[in-house]
Amino acid sequence: FNLSESASSTREEVDYAQKRTGLFGKISLKPSENDSFTFMYFLDDYSIEGSRDVNEIKAQQPMYEYDYRTWSAYYQRVYGENLIVDLRYGHYAFGYTRGPRYTDEGIPDSLYYLADEYPSIENYTFGGYPNANDDFNTRDQFSLNAELYIGNMRLKAGMMFSNEYDKDDSYYYFGENRTSVDPSLSGHTLGYFLDEGIWPPSEMEELLLPYMNNNWDATADFFDLDDDGVVTRAELDTAVYTDENERGLNFWRIMVARRGVNKVNAKRYIGYLMDDWKINEFFTINAGVRMEKHDYSDSEETSIIKMPLRFLPRIGLVWNIGARGTHKLTAFYGQFSDPIPFSMIHFGGNISGRITHEQIWLNNDWY
């Protein structure tokens, strides 16, 4: 397809591609009358190159890679006429990477212009696709289950252990993401940019000035024009912008001060006991309890939180209307847990993640 005239004055033709590879396999064995074994494998490899957005310049097209895979093994043993035991193991993995399609386009830069002077997209948006991810999640799960039939009862019991890792690594591919100023505005002051709406006053008043006055250094001293030990907005408004980079005037950026992996872990311990009791041809009672415990830790295996052991009861009644098996009415009560999602655990463990700095160009350097 062709880009819009704003993204490309020549309406350049670009391509967009999705590629997918899938694989599934299953093997079932029955070595004896009472034993059975099943092995399964699943793979889904998926990639996206480019973007369907006609207003996105070619240089800033992204690339995505998704890798889903799992394999599991299942063994079942029948003992006599009333006991079934099964053992299961599963490994699940998901990988996700994101980055620029064109890695030689350089630092992303989106120029500030006066409100009524913005040119076409291709003339104020430069550099490559800014964002990158290298995420990988795994889960190993073991379970043991048993069913015992005694008279008019079916007793069920089981336990499960799950060990889950969730790794997030989010960063700027080129190390920083810049927002420069139109080169024709060289020589203007920070106060002018604020008055013209190029930069929001809240950034100055709520972030920049408090930080500067609480972290006194050579830059603060440079703008303390009356030497009273306090930098005011009027003083900082005098900052003049003339220093150029390859696209415009140095003004503002977000840079990766430290790239850090945020990897958190969840260990889940689960057990259950259940009894299906057929009272007569009309009524069956289901009663049981589920036990759960969840422990979470950060990238350094330091505990974030250890949840207490919970006992969650369940009880149900099934009415076989008329004892014919054609109509049934069920009443059920149960308690269910709501484990903490990984998005919240990442927040709890983000001391191990990346560190970014928002910086403005002041006194011939990034501040």
mmCIF file of C-alpha atoms in Angstrom:
data_model
loop_
_atom_site.group_PDB
_atom_site.id
_atom_site.type_symbol
_atom_site.label_atom_id
_atom_site.label_comp_id
_atom_site.label_asym_id
_atom_site.label_seq_id
_atom_site.Cartn_x
_atom_site.Cartn_y
_atom_site.Cartn_z
ATOM 1 C CA PHE A 1 0.000 0.000 0.000
ATOM 2 C CA ASN A 2 1.017 3.659 -0.311
ATOM 3 C CA LEU A 3 1.637 6.095 2.523
ATOM 4 C CA SER A 4 -0.363 9.294 2.836
ATOM 5 C CA GLU A 5 1.033 12.497 1.348
ATOM 6 C CA SER A 6 1.722 13.740 4.876
ATOM 7 C CA ALA A 7 3.875 10.701 5.728
ATOM 8 C CA SER A 8 5.543 10.681 2.297
ATOM 9 C CA SER A 9 5.406 13.492 -0.251
ATOM 10 C CA THR A 10 5.937 10.896 -2.999
ATOM 11 C CA ARG A 11 3.350 8.537 -1.453
ATOM 12 C CA GLU A 12 6.024 5.896 -1.077
ATOM 13 C CA GLU A 13 4.925 2.286 -1.366
ATOM 14 C CA VAL A 14 5.553 0.141 1.723
ATOM 15 C CA ASP A 15 4.792 -3.454 2.588
ATOM 16 C CA TYR A 16 3.229 -5.115 5.600
ATOM 17 C CA ALA A 17 3.690 -8.792 6.395
ATOM 18 C CA GLN A 18 2.401 -11.343 8.876
ATOM 19 C CA LYS A 19 4.097 -14.727 9.079
ATOM 20 C CA ARG A 20 2.906 -17.667 11.122
ATOM 21 C CA THR A 21 4.241 -21.154 11.744
ATOM 22 C CA GLY A 22 2.238 -23.703 13.693
ATOM 23 C CA LEU A 23 2.977 -27.215 14.850
ATOM 24 C CA PHE A 24 0.934 -29.695 16.859
ATOM 25 C CA GLY A 25 1.764 -33.249 17.813
ATOM 26 C CA LYS A 26 0.223 -35.901 20.056
ATOM 27 C CA ILE A 27 1.365 -39.398 20.963
ATOM 28 C CA SER A 28 -0.762 -41.800 23.009
ATOM 29 C CA LEU A 29 0.560 -45.104 24.327
ATOM 30 C CA LYS A 30 -1.125 -47.884 26.280
ATOM 31 C CA PRO A 31 1.629 -50.187 27.531
ATOM 32 C CA SER A 32 -0.855 -52.292 29.520
ATOM 33 C CA GLU A 33 -4.554 -52.661 30.157
ATOM 34 C CA ASN A 34 -4.315 -50.412 33.200
ATOM 35 C CA ASP A 35 -1.703 -47.877 32.068
ATOM 36 C CA SER A 36 -1.886 -45.066 29.509
ATOM 37 C CA PHE A 37 0.529 -42.308 28.543
ATOM 38 C CA THR A 38 -0.035 -39.182 26.414
ATOM 39 C CA PHE A 39 2.476 -36.612 25.193
ATOM 40 C CA MET A 40 1.469 -33.376 23.424
ATOM 41 C CA TYR A 41 3.439 -30.538 21.826
ATOM 42 C CA PHE A 42 2.185 -27.212 20.471
ATOM 43 C CA LEU A 43 4.044 -24.380 18.718
ATOM 44 C CA ASP A 44 2.751 -21.078 17.353
ATOM 45 C CA ASP A 45 5.438 -18.740 16.000
ATOM 46 C CA TYR A 46 4.044 -15.431 14.775
ATOM 47 C CA SER A 47 5.742 -12.305 13.415
ATOM 48 C CA ILE A 48 4.553 -8.914 12.155
ATOM 49 C CA GLU A 49 6.717 -6.679 9.984
ATOM 50 C CA GLY A 50 5.623 -3.095 9.450
ATOM 51 C CA SER A 51 2.435 -1.182 10.155
ATOM 52 C CA ARG A 52 -0.888 -0.645 8.401
ATOM 53 C CA ASP A 53 -0.932 3.024 9.465
ATOM 54 C CA VAL A 54 -0.705 5.159 6.287
ATOM 55 C CA ASN A 55 0.350 8.167 8.400
ATOM 56 C CA GLU A 56 3.429 6.486 9.885
ATOM 57 C CA ILE A 57 6.711 7.229 8.132
ATOM 58 C CA LYS A 58 8.503 4.207 6.726
ATOM 59 C CA ALA A 59 11.564 4.687 8.952
ATOM 60 C CA GLN A 60 9.452 4.240 12.108
ATOM 61 C CA GLN A 61 7.805 0.951 11.219
ATOM 62 C CA PRO A 62 7.971 -1.679 13.996
ATOM 63 C CA MET A 63 8.654 -5.400 14.034
ATOM 64 C CA TYR A 64 7.020 -7.879 16.424
ATOM 65 C CA GLU A 65 7.842 -11.509 17.223
ATOM 66 C CA TYR A 66 5.546 -13.793 19.234
ATOM 67 C CA ASP A 67 6.582 -17.294 20.250
ATOM 68 C CA TYR A 68 4.021 -19.538 21.972
ATOM 69 C CA ARG A 69 4.942 -23.091 22.842
ATOM 70 C CA THR A 70 3.893 -25.785 25.246
ATOM 71 C CA TRP A 71 4.433 -29.456 25.871
ATOM 72 C CA SER A 72 2.791 -31.734 28.372
ATOM 73 C CA ALA A 73 2.867 -35.340 29.536
ATOM 74 C CA TYR A 74 0.012 -37.273 31.114
ATOM 75 C CA TYR A 75 0.134 -40.689 32.809
ATOM 76 C CA GLN A 76 -2.870 -42.584 34.148
ATOM 77 C CA ARG A 77 -3.007 -45.813 36.151
ATOM 78 C CA VAL A 78 -6.145 -47.795 36.993
ATOM 79 C CA TYR A 79 -5.987 -49.889 40.165
ATOM 80 C CA GLY A 80 -8.603 -52.601 40.293
ATOM 81 C CA GLU A 81 -12.170 -51.483 39.724
ATOM 82 C CA ASN A 82 -12.431 -48.442 41.936
ATOM 83 C CA LEU A 83 -9.227 -46.329 41.918
ATOM 84 C CA ILE A 84 -7.789 -44.101 39.175
ATOM 85 C CA VAL A 85 -4.559 -42.128 39.647
ATOM 86 C CA ASP A 86 -3.065 -39.687 37.157
ATOM 87 C CA LEU A 87 0.130 -37.659 37.063
ATOM 88 C CA ARG A 88 0.559 -34.621 34.795
ATOM 89 C CA TYR A 89 3.355 -32.240 33.891
ATOM 90 C CA GLY A 90 3.152 -29.246 31.583
ATOM 91 C CA HIS A 91 5.661 -26.637 30.418
ATOM 92 C CA TYR A 92 4.302 -23.426 28.932
ATOM 93 C CA ALA A 93 6.377 -20.615 27.426
ATOM 94 C CA PHE A 94 5.624 -17.315 25.718
ATOM 95 C CA GLY A 95 8.199 -14.971 24.201
ATOM 96 C CA TYR A 96 7.581 -11.473 22.875
ATOM 97 C CA THR A 97 10.065 -9.133 21.230
ATOM 98 C CA ARG A 98 9.482 -5.721 19.697
ATOM 99 C CA GLY A 99 11.793 -3.271 18.012
ATOM 100 C CA PRO A 100 12.412 -1.175 14.905
ATOM 101 C CA ARG A 101 12.056 -2.753 11.497
ATOM 102 C CA TYR A 102 14.885 -0.558 10.255
ATOM 103 C CA THR A 103 17.680 -0.473 12.821
ATOM 104 C CA ASP A 104 19.938 2.069 11.079
ATOM 105 C CA GLU A 105 17.544 5.055 11.145
ATOM 106 C CA GLY A 106 18.970 6.565 14.321
ATOM 107 C CA ILE A 107 17.502 8.270 17.389
ATOM 108 C CA PRO A 108 13.746 8.982 17.126
ATOM 109 C CA ASP A 109 13.003 12.695 17.124
ATOM 110 C CA SER A 110 9.683 14.526 16.856
ATOM 111 C CA LEU A 111 10.148 18.275 16.443
ATOM 112 C CA TYR A 112 8.176 20.979 18.237
ATOM 113 C CA TYR A 113 6.800 23.756 16.014
ATOM 114 C CA LEU A 114 4.598 26.758 16.682
ATOM 115 C CA ALA A 115 0.968 25.631 16.744
ATOM 116 C CA ASP A 116 0.042 26.956 13.287
ATOM 117 C CA GLU A 117 3.335 26.110 11.559
ATOM 118 C CA TYR A 118 3.531 22.310 11.747
ATOM 119 C CA PRO A 119 4.664 20.804 8.429
ATOM 120 C CA SER A 120 3.739 17.372 7.055
ATOM 121 C CA ILE A 121 4.468 14.332 9.223
ATOM 122 C CA GLU A 122 7.599 13.381 7.274
ATOM 123 C CA ASN A 123 9.116 16.811 7.953
ATOM 124 C CA TYR A 124 8.829 16.781 11.746
ATOM 125 C CA THR A 125 9.123 13.045 12.545
ATOM 126 C CA PHE A 126 12.551 11.457 12.162
ATOM 127 C CA GLY A 127 14.601 8.447 13.216
ATOM 128 C CA GLY A 128 13.648 4.837 13.799
ATOM 129 C CA TYR A 129 10.925 3.125 15.791
ATOM 130 C CA PRO A 130 11.646 4.050 19.432
ATOM 131 C CA ASN A 131 10.376 1.214 21.626
ATOM 132 C CA ALA A 132 11.758 -2.254 22.258
ATOM 133 C CA ASN A 133 10.765 -5.251 24.362
ATOM 134 C CA ASP A 134 12.337 -8.570 25.207
ATOM 135 C CA ASP A 135 9.758 -10.407 27.320
ATOM 136 C CA PHE A 136 9.649 -14.084 28.210
ATOM 137 C CA ASN A 137 7.227 -15.951 30.454
ATOM 138 C CA THR A 138 7.263 -19.580 31.565
ATOM 139 C CA ARG A 139 5.156 -21.867 33.705
ATOM 140 C CA ASP A 140 6.005 -25.366 34.918
ATOM 141 C CA GLN A 141 3.082 -27.192 36.421
ATOM 142 C CA PHE A 142 2.918 -30.559 38.199
ATOM 143 C CA SER A 143 -0.276 -32.242 39.384
ATOM 144 C CA LEU A 144 -1.320 -35.516 41.020
ATOM 145 C CA ASN A 145 -4.973 -36.564 41.091
ATOM 146 C CA ALA A 146 -6.916 -39.582 42.316
ATOM 147 C CA GLU A 147 -10.514 -40.809 42.113
ATOM 148 C CA LEU A 148 -11.858 -43.513 44.436
ATOM 149 C CA TYR A 149 -15.264 -45.122 43.932
ATOM 150 C CA ILE A 150 -16.861 -46.568 47.066
ATOM 151 C CA GLY A 151 -20.481 -47.638 46.887
ATOM 152 C CA ASN A 152 -22.559 -44.618 45.911
ATOM 153 C CA MET A 153 -19.691 -42.159 46.470
ATOM 154 C CA ARG A 154 -16.938 -40.812 44.270
ATOM 155 C CA LEU A 155 -14.070 -39.322 46.289
ATOM 156 C CA LYS A 156 -11.637 -37.027 44.466
ATOM 157 C CA ALA A 157 -8.368 -35.604 45.758
ATOM 158 C CA GLY A 158 -5.422 -33.881 44.171
ATOM 159 C CA MET A 159 -2.531 -31.490 44.509
ATOM 160 C CA MET A 160 -0.816 -29.126 42.112
ATOM 161 C CA PHE A 161 2.363 -27.055 42.144
ATOM 162 C CA SER A 162 2.974 -24.286 39.628
ATOM 163 C CA ASN A 163 6.226 -22.352 39.226
ATOM 164 C CA GLU A 164 5.778 -19.258 37.056
ATOM 165 C CA TYR A 165 8.299 -16.681 35.835
ATOM 166 C CA ASP A 166 7.342 -13.487 34.055
ATOM 167 C CA LYS A 167 10.182 -11.413 32.586
ATOM 168 C CA ASP A 168 9.649 -7.907 31.210
ATOM 169 C CA ASP A 169 12.478 -5.985 29.573
ATOM 170 C CA SER A 170 11.196 -2.727 28.107
ATOM 171 C CA TYR A 171 13.593 -0.076 26.811
ATOM 172 C CA TYR A 172 14.319 2.471 24.082
ATOM 173 C CA TYR A 173 16.089 0.700 21.234
ATOM 174 C CA PHE A 174 18.325 3.689 20.454
ATOM 175 C CA GLY A 175 18.881 4.573 24.120
ATOM 176 C CA GLU A 176 16.730 7.690 24.069
ATOM 177 C CA ASN A 177 13.671 9.325 22.553
ATOM 178 C CA ARG A 178 14.060 13.005 21.683
ATOM 179 C CA THR A 179 11.736 15.921 21.095
ATOM 180 C CA SER A 180 13.705 18.759 19.532
ATOM 181 C CA VAL A 181 12.588 22.229 18.426
ATOM 182 C CA ASP A 182 12.174 23.612 14.913
ATOM 183 C CA PRO A 183 15.637 24.968 13.909
ATOM 184 C CA SER A 184 14.062 28.230 12.703
ATOM 185 C CA LEU A 185 13.237 29.025 16.361
ATOM 186 C CA SER A 186 16.928 29.237 17.262
ATOM 187 C CA GLY A 187 17.646 32.104 19.635
ATOM 188 C CA HIS A 188 14.270 32.030 21.367
ATOM 189 C CA THR A 189 13.904 31.501 25.106
ATOM 190 C CA LEU A 190 12.235 28.870 27.233
ATOM 191 C CA GLY A 191 9.730 31.504 28.321
ATOM 192 C CA TYR A 192 8.784 32.071 24.678
ATOM 193 C CA PHE A 193 8.244 28.346 24.150
ATOM 194 C CA LEU A 194 5.986 28.227 27.215
ATOM 195 C CA ASP A 195 3.999 31.275 26.121
ATOM 196 C CA GLU A 196 3.497 29.773 22.654
ATOM 197 C CA GLY A 197 2.282 26.452 24.048
ATOM 198 C CA ILE A 198 5.241 24.446 22.769
ATOM 199 C CA TRP A 199 5.925 23.114 26.258
ATOM 200 C CA PRO A 200 3.297 22.859 29.053
ATOM 201 C CA PRO A 201 3.795 25.251 32.017
ATOM 202 C CA SER A 202 2.964 22.418 34.429
ATOM 203 C CA GLU A 203 6.253 20.706 33.506
ATOM 204 C CA MET A 204 8.104 23.841 34.575
ATOM 205 C CA GLU A 205 6.152 24.662 37.726
ATOM 206 C CA GLU A 206 5.416 21.199 39.106
ATOM 207 C CA LEU A 207 8.534 19.271 38.077
ATOM 208 C CA LEU A 208 11.496 21.264 36.803
ATOM 209 C CA LEU A 209 11.606 24.161 39.279
ATOM 210 C CA PRO A 210 11.005 22.057 42.432
ATOM 211 C CA TYR A 211 13.646 19.563 41.326
ATOM 212 C CA MET A 212 16.202 22.261 40.541
ATOM 213 C CA ASN A 213 15.711 24.080 43.835
ATOM 214 C CA ASN A 214 15.898 20.844 45.830
ATOM 215 C CA ASN A 215 18.984 19.555 43.987
ATOM 216 C CA TRP A 216 21.219 22.592 43.770
ATOM 217 C CA ASP A 217 24.083 22.325 41.296
ATOM 218 C CA ALA A 218 26.000 24.366 38.702
ATOM 219 C CA THR A 219 22.939 24.676 36.456
ATOM 220 C CA ALA A 220 20.802 26.019 39.299
ATOM 221 C CA ASP A 221 23.586 28.434 40.204
ATOM 222 C CA PHE A 222 23.799 29.582 36.567
ATOM 223 C CA PHE A 223 20.096 30.527 36.464
ATOM 224 C CA ASP A 224 20.005 32.092 39.947
ATOM 225 C CA LEU A 225 20.420 35.517 38.400
ATOM 226 C CA ASP A 226 19.854 37.515 41.606
ATOM 227 C CA ASP A 227 21.959 35.164 43.774
ATOM 228 C CA ASP A 228 19.205 34.674 46.351
ATOM 229 C CA GLY A 229 19.534 30.888 46.426
ATOM 230 C CA VAL A 230 16.213 30.271 44.659
ATOM 231 C CA VAL A 231 15.582 29.810 40.943
ATOM 232 C CA THR A 232 12.257 31.309 39.833
ATOM 233 C CA ARG A 233 10.267 30.777 36.668
ATOM 234 C CA ALA A 234 11.184 34.254 35.463
ATOM 235 C CA GLU A 235 14.867 33.381 35.793
ATOM 236 C CA LEU A 236 14.526 30.027 34.071
ATOM 237 C CA ASP A 237 12.454 31.633 31.305
ATOM 238 C CA THR A 238 15.670 33.335 30.139
ATOM 239 C CA ALA A 239 17.237 30.050 28.937
ATOM 240 C CA VAL A 240 18.129 30.500 25.240
ATOM 241 C CA TYR A 241 18.080 27.654 22.698
ATOM 242 C CA THR A 242 20.693 27.644 19.934
ATOM 243 C CA ASP A 243 22.442 24.249 20.181
ATOM 244 C CA GLU A 244 21.558 21.990 17.259
ATOM 245 C CA ASN A 245 21.536 18.246 16.757
ATOM 246 C CA GLU A 246 21.120 16.476 13.418
ATOM 247 C CA ARG A 247 17.369 17.285 13.286
ATOM 248 C CA GLY A 248 16.671 20.434 15.276
ATOM 249 C CA LEU A 249 17.470 22.314 18.469
ATOM 250 C CA ASN A 250 18.243 20.250 21.565
ATOM 251 C CA PHE A 251 15.280 20.646 23.917
ATOM 252 C CA TRP A 252 13.817 17.562 25.637
ATOM 253 C CA ARG A 253 14.384 13.812 25.801
ATOM 254 C CA ILE A 254 13.726 10.604 27.713
ATOM 255 C CA MET A 255 16.830 8.463 28.030
ATOM 256 C CA VAL A 256 17.530 5.041 29.488
ATOM 257 C CA ALA A 257 19.840 5.618 32.452
ATOM 258 C CA ARG A 258 19.874 1.916 33.220
ATOM 259 C CA ARG A 259 18.338 -0.933 31.306
ATOM 260 C CA GLY A 260 17.021 -3.482 33.761
ATOM 261 C CA VAL A 261 15.084 -6.692 33.534
ATOM 262 C CA ASN A 262 11.978 -6.950 35.691
ATOM 263 C CA LYS A 263 11.538 -10.654 36.357
ATOM 264 C CA VAL A 264 9.049 -11.822 38.950
ATOM 265 C CA ASN A 265 8.083 -15.271 40.160
ATOM 266 C CA ALA A 266 4.928 -16.886 41.488
ATOM 267 C CA LYS A 267 4.844 -20.230 43.248
ATOM 268 C CA ARG A 268 1.353 -21.648 43.623
ATOM 269 C CA TYR A 269 0.423 -24.571 45.898
ATOM 270 C CA ILE A 270 -3.049 -26.028 45.416
ATOM 271 C CA GLY A 271 -4.877 -29.035 46.816
ATOM 272 C CA TYR A 272 -8.465 -30.236 46.853
ATOM 273 C CA LEU A 273 -10.798 -32.844 48.360
ATOM 274 C CA MET A 274 -14.210 -33.560 46.825
ATOM 275 C CA ASP A 275 -17.016 -36.034 47.446
ATOM 276 C CA ASP A 276 -19.892 -36.781 45.069
ATOM 277 C CA TRP A 277 -22.512 -38.647 47.131
ATOM 278 C CA LYS A 278 -25.502 -40.101 45.355
ATOM 279 C CA ILE A 279 -28.126 -40.175 48.096
ATOM 280 C CA ASN A 280 -30.758 -41.833 45.911
ATOM 281 C CA GLU A 281 -32.041 -41.755 42.339
ATOM 282 C CA PHE A 282 -33.266 -38.201 42.859
ATOM 283 C CA PHE A 283 -30.512 -36.331 44.722
ATOM 284 C CA THR A 284 -26.726 -36.089 44.635
ATOM 285 C CA ILE A 285 -24.628 -33.946 46.973
ATOM 286 C CA ASN A 286 -21.250 -32.509 45.994
ATOM 287 C CA ALA A 287 -19.104 -31.248 48.858
ATOM 288 C CA GLY A 288 -15.458 -30.400 49.156
ATOM 289 C CA VAL A 289 -12.745 -27.900 49.877
ATOM 290 C CA ARG A 290 -9.939 -26.348 47.841
ATOM 291 C CA MET A 291 -6.689 -25.197 49.473
ATOM 292 C CA GLU A 292 -4.532 -22.484 47.907
ATOM 293 C CA LYS A 293 -1.294 -20.689 48.744
ATOM 294 C CA HIS A 294 0.504 -18.177 46.501
ATOM 295 C CA ASP A 295 4.023 -16.796 47.062
ATOM 296 C CA TYR A 296 5.557 -14.000 44.957
ATOM 297 C CA SER A 297 9.185 -12.892 44.636
ATOM 298 C CA ASP A 298 11.186 -10.402 42.567
ATOM 299 C CA SER A 299 14.132 -10.681 40.166
ATOM 300 C CA GLU A 300 16.554 -11.272 43.017
ATOM 301 C CA GLU A 301 14.367 -13.986 44.593
ATOM 302 C CA THR A 302 13.481 -11.599 47.405
ATOM 303 C CA SER A 303 9.970 -12.136 48.704
ATOM 304 C CA ILE A 304 7.377 -9.579 47.591
ATOM 305 C CA ILE A 305 4.445 -11.159 49.405
ATOM 306 C CA LYS A 306 3.498 -14.558 50.777
ATOM 307 C CA MET A 307 -0.230 -15.069 50.806
ATOM 308 C CA PRO A 308 -1.733 -17.060 53.694
ATOM 309 C CA LEU A 309 -3.092 -20.540 53.121
ATOM 310 C CA ARG A 310 -6.773 -20.321 52.206
ATOM 311 C CA PHE A 311 -9.470 -22.994 52.550
ATOM 312 C CA LEU A 312 -12.247 -22.483 50.009
ATOM 313 C CA PRO A 313 -15.384 -24.603 50.552
ATOM 314 C CA ARG A 314 -17.761 -25.823 47.843
ATOM 315 C CA ILE A 315 -21.125 -27.498 48.203
ATOM 316 C CA GLY A 316 -23.775 -28.380 45.661
ATOM 317 C CA LEU A 317 -27.040 -30.270 45.304
ATOM 318 C CA VAL A 318 -28.267 -31.913 42.087
ATOM 319 C CA TRP A 319 -31.939 -32.863 41.722
ATOM 320 C CA ASN A 320 -32.621 -35.491 39.064
ATOM 321 C CA ILE A 321 -36.239 -34.562 38.373
ATOM 322 C CA GLY A 322 -38.394 -37.626 38.145
ATOM 323 C CA ALA A 323 -35.274 -39.830 38.349
ATOM 324 C CA ARG A 324 -35.387 -40.048 34.543
ATOM 325 C CA GLY A 325 -32.047 -38.344 33.780
ATOM 326 C CA THR A 326 -33.663 -35.959 31.280
ATOM 327 C CA HIS A 327 -33.980 -32.875 33.505
ATOM 328 C CA LYS A 328 -31.750 -31.792 36.364
ATOM 329 C CA LEU A 329 -31.766 -28.811 38.689
ATOM 330 C CA THR A 330 -28.522 -27.766 40.389
ATOM 331 C CA ALA A 331 -27.833 -25.471 43.343
ATOM 332 C CA PHE A 332 -24.222 -24.592 44.143
ATOM 333 C CA TYR A 333 -22.215 -22.469 46.566
ATOM 334 C CA GLY A 334 -18.460 -21.991 46.552
ATOM 335 C CA GLN A 335 -15.653 -19.609 47.404
ATOM 336 C CA PHE A 336 -13.018 -18.785 44.806
ATOM 337 C CA SER A 337 -9.706 -16.966 45.105
ATOM 338 C CA ASP A 338 -8.522 -14.093 42.931
ATOM 339 C CA PRO A 339 -4.701 -14.374 42.729
ATOM 340 C CA ILE A 340 -2.703 -11.176 42.283
ATOM 341 C CA PRO A 341 -2.098 -10.608 38.540
ATOM 342 C CA PHE A 342 1.458 -10.367 37.262
ATOM 343 C CA SER A 343 0.928 -6.734 36.245
ATOM 344 C CA MET A 344 0.637 -5.823 39.935
ATOM 345 C CA ILE A 345 3.508 -8.101 40.934
ATOM 346 C CA HIS A 346 5.728 -6.366 38.380
ATOM 347 C CA PHE A 347 4.849 -3.076 40.044
ATOM 348 C CA GLY A 348 5.808 -4.534 43.416
ATOM 349 C CA GLY A 349 9.103 -5.840 42.007
ATOM 350 C CA ASN A 350 10.014 -2.945 39.739
ATOM 351 C CA ILE A 351 12.988 -1.920 41.859
ATOM 352 C CA SER A 352 14.869 -4.316 39.593
ATOM 353 C CA GLY A 353 13.537 -2.792 36.368
ATOM 354 C CA ARG A 354 14.816 -0.043 34.089
ATOM 355 C CA ILE A 355 15.524 3.552 35.096
ATOM 356 C CA THR A 356 14.704 6.392 32.698
ATOM 357 C CA HIS A 357 15.427 10.100 33.011
ATOM 358 C CA GLU A 358 13.367 12.921 31.544
ATOM 359 C CA GLN A 359 15.788 15.712 30.662
ATOM 360 C CA ILE A 360 15.661 19.233 29.263
ATOM 361 C CA TRP A 361 18.536 21.076 27.570
ATOM 362 C CA LEU A 362 19.839 23.770 29.930
ATOM 363 C CA ASN A 363 23.208 25.472 30.311
ATOM 364 C CA ASN A 364 24.681 23.605 27.285
ATOM 365 C CA ASP A 365 23.888 20.139 28.651
ATOM 366 C CA TRP A 366 21.063 17.715 29.383
ATOM 367 C CA TYR A 367 19.527 18.433 32.771
#
